[in-house]
PDB file of C-alpha atoms and ligand atoms in Angstrom:
ATOM      1  CA  MET A 261      99.233 -44.995  88.410  1.00  0.00           C
ATOM      2  CA  ALA A 262     102.067 -45.543  90.852  1.00  0.00           C
ATOM      3  CA  SER A 263     104.393 -42.547  91.032  1.00  0.00           C
ATOM      4  CA  SER A 264     107.480 -44.701  90.401  1.00  0.00           C
ATOM      5  CA  VAL A 265     106.006 -45.773  87.046  1.00  0.00           C
ATOM      6  CA  ALA A 266     104.434 -42.423  86.220  1.00  0.00           C
ATOM      7  CA  TYR A 267     107.744 -40.550  86.357  1.00  0.00           C
ATOM      8  CA  SER A 268     110.084 -43.174  84.927  1.00  0.00           C
ATOM      9  CA  PRO A 269     112.341 -41.973  82.071  1.00  0.00           C
ATOM     10  CA  GLU A 270     110.363 -44.028  79.506  1.00  0.00           C
ATOM     11  CA  TRP A 271     107.071 -42.581  80.644  1.00  0.00           C
ATOM     12  CA  VAL A 272     108.407 -39.029  80.670  1.00  0.00           C
ATOM     13  CA  LYS A 273     109.707 -39.498  77.133  1.00  0.00           C
ATOM     14  CA  SER A 274     106.321 -40.649  75.794  1.00  0.00           C
ATOM     15  CA  ALA A 275     104.555 -37.815  77.654  1.00  0.00           C
ATOM     16  CA  ARG A 276     106.931 -35.307  76.092  1.00  0.00           C
ATOM     17  CA  GLN A 277     106.217 -36.644  72.603  1.00  0.00           C
ATOM     18  CA  SER A 278     102.443 -36.426  73.002  1.00  0.00           C
ATOM     19  CA  LYS A 279     100.256 -33.544  71.848  1.00  0.00           C
ATOM     20  CA  VAL A 280      98.364 -33.403  75.159  1.00  0.00           C
ATOM     21  CA  ASN A 281      98.035 -29.807  76.327  1.00  0.00           C
ATOM     22  CA  THR A 282      95.411 -30.153  79.087  1.00  0.00           C
ATOM     23  CA  LEU A 283      95.324 -32.576  82.003  1.00  0.00           C
ATOM     24  CA  LEU A 284      92.113 -33.124  83.999  1.00  0.00           C
ATOM     25  CA  MET A 285      92.829 -34.630  87.406  1.00  0.00           C
ATOM     26  CA  GLY A 286      90.399 -36.282  89.804  1.00  0.00           C
ATOM     27  CA  GLY A 287      89.909 -39.097  92.276  1.00  0.00           C
ATOM     28  CA  GLY A 288      92.053 -37.778  95.098  1.00  0.00           C
ATOM     29  CA  PHE A 289      94.051 -34.853  96.410  1.00  0.00           C
ATOM     30  CA  LEU A 290      96.339 -32.974  94.044  1.00  0.00           C
ATOM     31  CA  SER A 291      99.357 -31.492  95.797  1.00  0.00           C
ATOM     32  CA  LYS A 292     100.987 -28.279  94.607  1.00  0.00           C
ATOM     33  CA  GLU A 293     104.241 -30.072  93.805  1.00  0.00           C
ATOM     34  CA  ARG A 294     102.591 -32.997  91.960  1.00  0.00           C
ATOM     35  CA  ARG A 295     100.680 -30.524  89.790  1.00  0.00           C
ATOM     36  CA  LYS A 296     103.922 -28.685  89.021  1.00  0.00           C
ATOM     37  CA  LEU A 297     105.663 -31.955  88.159  1.00  0.00           C
ATOM     38  CA  LEU A 298     102.854 -33.201  85.883  1.00  0.00           C
ATOM     39  CA  GLU A 299     102.690 -29.881  84.050  1.00  0.00           C
ATOM     40  CA  ASN A 300     106.429 -29.944  83.545  1.00  0.00           C
ATOM     41  CA  VAL A 301     106.514 -33.553  82.322  1.00  0.00           C
ATOM     42  CA  TRP A 302     103.564 -33.179  79.939  1.00  0.00           C
ATOM     43  CA  ASP A 303     104.167 -29.532  79.020  1.00  0.00           C
ATOM     44  CA  ALA A 304     100.427 -29.129  79.677  1.00  0.00           C
ATOM     45  CA  THR A 305      98.057 -27.208  81.957  1.00  0.00           C
ATOM     46  CA  CYS A 306      96.602 -29.229  84.801  1.00  0.00           C
ATOM     47  CA  TYR A 307      93.038 -28.703  86.076  1.00  0.00           C
ATOM     48  CA  ASN A 308      91.599 -30.365  89.139  1.00  0.00           C
ATOM     49  CA  LEU A 309      88.108 -31.884  89.346  1.00  0.00           C
ATOM     50  CA  PHE A 310      86.174 -33.186  92.309  1.00  0.00           C
ATOM     51  CA  GLY A 311      83.333 -35.661  92.443  1.00  0.00           C
ATOM     52  CA  MET A 312      81.564 -38.327  94.414  1.00  0.00           C
ATOM     53  CA  SER A 313      79.645 -41.320  93.099  1.00  0.00           C
ATOM     54  CA  GLU A 314      76.885 -40.904  95.676  1.00  0.00           C
ATOM     55  CA  MET A 315      75.938 -37.505  94.161  1.00  0.00           C
ATOM     56  CA  PHE A 316      76.233 -38.574  90.463  1.00  0.00           C
ATOM     57  CA  GLY A 317      79.900 -38.009  89.670  1.00  0.00           C
ATOM     58  CA  PRO A 318      81.803 -34.763  89.069  1.00  0.00           C
ATOM     59  CA  ILE A 319      80.462 -31.901  91.177  1.00  0.00           C
ATOM     60  CA  ALA A 320      83.207 -29.263  91.118  1.00  0.00           C
ATOM     61  CA  ALA A 321      85.934 -28.087  88.759  1.00  0.00           C
ATOM     62  CA  GLU A 322      88.621 -25.427  88.538  1.00  0.00           C
ATOM     63  CA  CYS A 323      88.318 -22.395  86.271  1.00  0.00           C
ATOM     64  CA  THR A 324      91.292 -20.925  84.433  1.00  0.00           C
ATOM     65  CA  PHE A 325      92.533 -19.277  87.652  1.00  0.00           C
ATOM     66  CA  ARG A 326      92.840 -22.708  89.330  1.00  0.00           C
ATOM     67  CA  ASP A 327      92.258 -21.484  92.858  1.00  0.00           C
ATOM     68  CA  GLY A 328      89.605 -23.844  94.192  1.00  0.00           C
ATOM     69  CA  MET A 329      86.937 -25.847  92.371  1.00  0.00           C
ATOM     70  CA  HIS A 330      83.653 -24.082  91.599  1.00  0.00           C
ATOM     71  CA  TYR A 331      80.405 -25.915  92.361  1.00  0.00           C
ATOM     72  CA  ARG A 332      76.735 -25.103  91.762  1.00  0.00           C
ATOM     73  CA  ASN A 333      75.376 -24.186  95.172  1.00  0.00           C
ATOM     74  CA  ASP A 334      71.855 -23.972  93.738  1.00  0.00           C
ATOM     75  CA  TYR A 335      72.060 -27.739  93.075  1.00  0.00           C
ATOM     76  CA  LEU A 336      74.198 -28.763  95.986  1.00  0.00           C
ATOM     77  CA  PHE A 337      74.266 -27.626  99.606  1.00  0.00           C
ATOM     78  CA  ILE A 338      77.594 -28.357 101.281  1.00  0.00           C
ATOM     79  CA  GLU A 339      78.156 -27.862 105.000  1.00  0.00           C
ATOM     80  CA  VAL A 340      81.677 -27.902 106.448  1.00  0.00           C
ATOM     81  CA  ILE A 341      81.523 -29.521 109.881  1.00  0.00           C
ATOM     82  CA  ASP A 342      84.156 -29.912 112.612  1.00  0.00           C
ATOM     83  CA  PRO A 343      84.574 -33.703 112.988  1.00  0.00           C
ATOM     84  CA  VAL A 344      84.777 -33.543 116.797  1.00  0.00           C
ATOM     85  CA  THR A 345      82.301 -30.838 117.839  1.00  0.00           C
ATOM     86  CA  HIS A 346      79.935 -31.437 114.859  1.00  0.00           C
ATOM     87  CA  LYS A 347      79.541 -27.649 114.668  1.00  0.00           C
ATOM     88  CA  PRO A 348      79.941 -25.734 111.381  1.00  0.00           C
ATOM     89  CA  THR A 349      83.445 -24.366 110.842  1.00  0.00           C
ATOM     90  CA  GLN A 350      83.850 -20.635 110.278  1.00  0.00           C
ATOM     91  CA  ASN A 351      85.550 -18.397 107.727  1.00  0.00           C
ATOM     92  CA  GLY A 352      86.692 -21.020 105.274  1.00  0.00           C
ATOM     93  CA  GLU A 353      88.272 -23.329 107.877  1.00  0.00           C
ATOM     94  CA  ILE A 354      88.794 -27.023 107.168  1.00  0.00           C
ATOM     95  CA  GLY A 355      86.132 -29.540 108.167  1.00  0.00           C
ATOM     96  CA  ILE A 356      84.189 -32.551 106.951  1.00  0.00           C
ATOM     97  CA  ALA A 357      81.946 -32.059 103.912  1.00  0.00           C
ATOM     98  CA  VAL A 358      78.286 -32.891 104.570  1.00  0.00           C
ATOM     99  CA  TYR A 359      76.235 -32.928 101.366  1.00  0.00           C
ATOM    100  CA  SER A 360      72.578 -32.341 100.612  1.00  0.00           C
ATOM    101  CA  SER A 361      71.253 -32.440  97.053  1.00  0.00           C
ATOM    102  CA  LEU A 362      68.855 -29.657  96.012  1.00  0.00           C
ATOM    103  CA  TRP A 363      67.559 -31.068  92.738  1.00  0.00           C
ATOM    104  CA  GLN A 364      64.548 -33.312  92.260  1.00  0.00           C
ATOM    105  CA  LYS A 365      66.044 -36.093  90.149  1.00  0.00           C
ATOM    106  CA  GLY A 366      67.391 -39.406  91.370  1.00  0.00           C
ATOM    107  CA  PHE A 367      67.786 -40.369  94.982  1.00  0.00           C
ATOM    108  CA  PRO A 368      68.071 -37.357  97.307  1.00  0.00           C
ATOM    109  CA  LEU A 369      70.914 -37.080  99.778  1.00  0.00           C
ATOM    110  CA  LEU A 370      70.165 -35.314 103.029  1.00  0.00           C
ATOM    111  CA  ARG A 371      73.108 -34.239 105.178  1.00  0.00           C
ATOM    112  CA  TYR A 372      75.343 -37.005 103.887  1.00  0.00           C
ATOM    113  CA  TRP A 373      78.528 -37.289 105.991  1.00  0.00           C
ATOM    114  CA  SER A 374      81.310 -37.919 103.497  1.00  0.00           C
ATOM    115  CA  ASP A 375      84.599 -38.251 105.430  1.00  0.00           C
ATOM    116  CA  ASP A 376      86.052 -35.721 102.929  1.00  0.00           C
ATOM    117  CA  PHE A 377      88.076 -32.916 104.480  1.00  0.00           C
ATOM    118  CA  ILE A 378      87.367 -29.730 102.540  1.00  0.00           C
ATOM    119  CA  SER A 379      87.277 -25.970 102.920  1.00  0.00           C
ATOM    120  CA  ILE A 380      85.098 -23.523 101.007  1.00  0.00           C
ATOM    121  CA  ASN A 381      85.846 -20.035  99.724  1.00  0.00           C
ATOM    122  CA  MET A 382      82.698 -17.934  99.282  1.00  0.00           C
ATOM    123  CA  GLU A 383      84.459 -14.867  97.830  1.00  0.00           C
ATOM    124  CA  THR A 384      83.947 -13.934  94.188  1.00  0.00           C
ATOM    125  CA  CYS A 385      86.661 -15.541  92.066  1.00  0.00           C
ATOM    126  CA  LYS A 386      89.040 -13.618  89.816  1.00  0.00           C
ATOM    127  CA  CYS A 387      87.190 -15.217  86.883  1.00  0.00           C
ATOM    128  CA  GLY A 388      84.118 -13.175  87.902  1.00  0.00           C
ATOM    129  CA  SER A 389      82.046 -16.127  89.105  1.00  0.00           C
ATOM    130  CA  SER A 390      80.395 -15.901  92.500  1.00  0.00           C
ATOM    131  CA  LEU A 391      79.939 -19.682  92.659  1.00  0.00           C
ATOM    132  CA  PRO A 392      81.712 -20.949  95.796  1.00  0.00           C
ATOM    133  CA  ARG A 393      85.056 -22.681  95.486  1.00  0.00           C
ATOM    134  CA  LEU A 394      85.840 -25.989  97.159  1.00  0.00           C
ATOM    135  CA  TYR A 395      89.300 -27.222  98.199  1.00  0.00           C
ATOM    136  CA  PHE A 396      89.694 -30.953  98.841  1.00  0.00           C
ATOM    137  CA  HIS A 397      92.424 -31.727 101.398  1.00  0.00           C
ATOM    138  CA  GLY A 398      92.144 -35.444 102.164  1.00  0.00           C
ATOM    139  CA  LYS A 399      90.148 -38.217 103.801  1.00  0.00           C
ATOM    140  CA  MET A 400      89.216 -38.749 107.438  1.00  0.00           C
ATOM    141  CA  ALA A 401      91.350 -41.903 107.682  1.00  0.00           C
ATOM    142  CA  ASP A 402      94.307 -40.138 106.091  1.00  0.00           C
ATOM    143  CA  HIS A 403      95.032 -37.150 108.283  1.00  0.00           C
ATOM    144  CA  ILE A 404      96.459 -36.133 111.620  1.00  0.00           C
ATOM    145  CA  TYR A 405      95.543 -33.204 113.812  1.00  0.00           C
ATOM    146  CA  SER A 406      98.544 -31.914 115.717  1.00  0.00           C
ATOM    147  CA  GLN A 407      98.661 -28.843 117.932  1.00  0.00           C
ATOM    148  CA  GLY A 408      95.558 -27.339 116.342  1.00  0.00           C
ATOM    149  CA  VAL A 409      96.700 -27.919 112.773  1.00  0.00           C
ATOM    150  CA  TYR A 410      95.534 -30.469 110.231  1.00  0.00           C
ATOM    151  CA  VAL A 411      98.267 -32.343 108.403  1.00  0.00           C
ATOM    152  CA  PHE A 412      97.415 -34.237 105.232  1.00  0.00           C
ATOM    153  CA  PRO A 413      99.491 -36.358 102.842  1.00  0.00           C
ATOM    154  CA  GLU A 414      99.627 -33.398 100.422  1.00  0.00           C
ATOM    155  CA  HIS A 415     101.871 -31.571 102.925  1.00  0.00           C
ATOM    156  CA  VAL A 416     104.283 -34.511 103.144  1.00  0.00           C
ATOM    157  CA  GLU A 417     104.215 -34.930  99.377  1.00  0.00           C
ATOM    158  CA  ASN A 418     105.065 -31.259  98.797  1.00  0.00           C
ATOM    159  CA  ILE A 419     108.171 -31.610 100.974  1.00  0.00           C
ATOM    160  CA  LEU A 420     109.303 -34.857  99.306  1.00  0.00           C
ATOM    161  CA  PHE A 421     108.738 -33.714  95.723  1.00  0.00           C
ATOM    162  CA  GLU A 422     110.191 -30.264  96.357  1.00  0.00           C
ATOM    163  CA  ASN A 423     113.407 -31.956  97.443  1.00  0.00           C
ATOM    164  CA  GLY A 424     113.539 -34.266  94.420  1.00  0.00           C
ATOM    165  CA  PHE A 425     112.211 -37.458  96.023  1.00  0.00           C
ATOM    166  CA  ILE A 426     109.709 -38.519  93.367  1.00  0.00           C
ATOM    167  CA  GLY A 427     108.213 -41.886  94.175  1.00  0.00           C
ATOM    168  CA  ASP A 428     105.535 -43.611  96.170  1.00  0.00           C
ATOM    169  CA  TYR A 429     105.656 -43.086  99.899  1.00  0.00           C
ATOM    170  CA  LYS A 430     103.950 -44.075 103.127  1.00  0.00           C
ATOM    171  CA  VAL A 431     103.999 -42.378 106.520  1.00  0.00           C
ATOM    172  CA  LYS A 432     103.835 -44.579 109.629  1.00  0.00           C
ATOM    173  CA  ILE A 433     102.863 -42.586 112.690  1.00  0.00           C
ATOM    174  CA  SER A 434     103.078 -43.923 116.245  1.00  0.00           C
ATOM    175  CA  ASN A 435     103.399 -42.429 119.710  1.00  0.00           C
ATOM    176  CA  GLU A 436     107.181 -42.550 119.592  1.00  0.00           C
ATOM    177  CA  LYS A 437     108.109 -41.534 116.074  1.00  0.00           C
ATOM    178  CA  VAL A 438     107.228 -41.094 112.437  1.00  0.00           C
ATOM    179  CA  GLU A 439     108.672 -43.362 109.758  1.00  0.00           C
ATOM    180  CA  VAL A 440     108.548 -42.028 106.211  1.00  0.00           C
ATOM    181  CA  LEU A 441     109.019 -44.837 103.698  1.00  0.00           C
ATOM    182  CA  ILE A 442     110.050 -43.628 100.249  1.00  0.00           C
ATOM    183  CA  GLU A 443     110.555 -45.643  97.079  1.00  0.00           C
ATOM    184  CA  SER A 444     113.687 -43.882  95.940  1.00  0.00           C
ATOM    185  CA  SER A 445     117.339 -44.639  95.439  1.00  0.00           C
ATOM    186  CA  LYS A 446     118.312 -41.065  96.162  1.00  0.00           C
ATOM    187  CA  THR A 447     119.940 -40.596  99.537  1.00  0.00           C
ATOM    188  CA  ASN A 448     121.537 -37.154  99.400  1.00  0.00           C
ATOM    189  CA  ASN A 449     119.582 -34.145 100.645  1.00  0.00           C
ATOM    190  CA  THR A 450     117.918 -36.435 103.206  1.00  0.00           C
ATOM    191  CA  ASP A 451     118.805 -34.140 106.108  1.00  0.00           C
ATOM    192  CA  THR A 452     116.709 -31.342 104.594  1.00  0.00           C
ATOM    193  CA  ILE A 453     113.564 -33.443 104.319  1.00  0.00           C
ATOM    194  CA  VAL A 454     114.049 -34.831 107.835  1.00  0.00           C
ATOM    195  CA  VAL A 455     114.201 -31.271 109.193  1.00  0.00           C
ATOM    196  CA  GLN A 456     111.163 -30.157 107.173  1.00  0.00           C
ATOM    197  CA  LEU A 457     109.108 -33.277 108.012  1.00  0.00           C
ATOM    198  CA  THR A 458     109.996 -33.000 111.718  1.00  0.00           C
ATOM    199  CA  LYS A 459     108.756 -29.406 111.702  1.00  0.00           C
ATOM    200  CA  LEU A 460     105.566 -30.441 109.886  1.00  0.00           C
ATOM    201  CA  LEU A 461     104.755 -33.438 112.078  1.00  0.00           C
ATOM    202  CA  SER A 462     106.233 -32.269 115.420  1.00  0.00           C
ATOM    203  CA  LYS A 463     107.737 -35.744 115.913  1.00  0.00           C
ATOM    204  CA  ARG A 464     111.074 -37.436 115.486  1.00  0.00           C
ATOM    205  CA  VAL A 465     111.183 -38.499 111.851  1.00  0.00           C
ATOM    206  CA  GLU A 466     113.103 -41.383 110.332  1.00  0.00           C
ATOM    207  CA  VAL A 467     113.349 -41.645 106.551  1.00  0.00           C
ATOM    208  CA  ILE A 468     113.666 -45.146 105.085  1.00  0.00           C
ATOM    209  CA  PHE A 469     114.464 -45.728 101.419  1.00  0.00           C
ATOM    210  CA  LEU A 470     112.959 -48.686  99.613  1.00  0.00           C
ATOM    211  CA  PRO A 471     113.343 -50.069  96.083  1.00  0.00           C
ATOM    212  CA  TYR A 472     110.748 -49.030  93.509  1.00  0.00           C
ATOM    213  CA  GLY A 473     107.571 -51.111  93.815  1.00  0.00           C
ATOM    214  CA  ALA A 474     108.265 -52.231  97.401  1.00  0.00           C
ATOM    215  CA  LEU A 475     105.282 -50.382  98.863  1.00  0.00           C
ATOM    216  CA  ASN A 476     102.888 -51.841  96.294  1.00  0.00           C
ATOM    217  CA  TYR A 477     100.834 -48.682  96.708  1.00  0.00           C
ATOM    218  CA  SER A 478      97.265 -48.571  95.412  1.00  0.00           C
ATOM    219  CA  SER A 479      95.827 -45.195  94.401  1.00  0.00           C
ATOM    220  CA  PHE A 480      92.819 -46.095  96.582  1.00  0.00           C
ATOM    221  CA  GLY A 481      95.015 -46.640  99.647  1.00  0.00           C
ATOM    222  CA  ASN A 482      95.885 -44.272 102.447  1.00  0.00           C
ATOM    223  CA  ARG A 483      99.262 -42.576 102.675  1.00  0.00           C
ATOM    224  CA  PHE A 484      99.185 -42.359 106.468  1.00  0.00           C
ATOM    225  CA  GLU A 485      99.283 -45.426 108.704  1.00  0.00           C
ATOM    226  CA  ILE A 486      98.341 -44.163 112.136  1.00  0.00           C
ATOM    227  CA  THR A 487      98.664 -46.110 115.384  1.00  0.00           C
ATOM    228  CA  GLN A 488      97.914 -43.302 117.825  1.00  0.00           C
ATOM    229  CA  ASP A 489      95.110 -40.842 118.398  1.00  0.00           C
ATOM    230  CA  TRP A 490      96.587 -37.428 117.644  1.00  0.00           C
ATOM    231  CA  ARG A 491      93.626 -35.643 119.149  1.00  0.00           C
ATOM    232  CA  LYS A 492      94.466 -36.778 122.680  1.00  0.00           C
TER     233      LYS A 492
HETATM  234 ZN1  LIG B 935      86.896 -18.948  89.017  1.00  0.00          ZN
END
């Protein structure tokens, strides 16, 4: 659902009146600020799930501590690979998820390159489970790598939502500048997000406000529109 619809006053009112107390999220990244907003609107606890159709569907889910999504590593072998060097990343660093299935049913996947950026925490969770925890950060086509740091739409979204700009958005990145298009009528507090986005993206940032619905955003679409190679 488009953010502009999902957080409209009418929608918030019906969410408030519902008896929903648990939200299960899936199908994309879940930013810290979007989770906070959804929990506030619904007065519910939000849990994140992760899956991929090629494997059979859901493969990982959060426990009550909600710090990473547990997965069965006796059924699924996940490597985290640097997209440039194709070497395994170390110590929980971000890389591309490469999947191999370890069960005997269905069609086996062997070192399946997914284009999913993830990281994995192998430490025992506070819930007592030693099953590894997976963090999904974003897709290959929807990231930049600047000065040794990955930047994903969730980072932009956290800044926008934290400053009260709740709506769909798109980030256009070129050699010269970054344009952040936001469906919002709010124009105060803009200086703060420009400063924070400039720090995040290390580029001159221009914020452009658009009417609700102007971006016609699809939940399957990318948030970043990139016309330069940030690795050069
Ligand atoms: Zn746990």
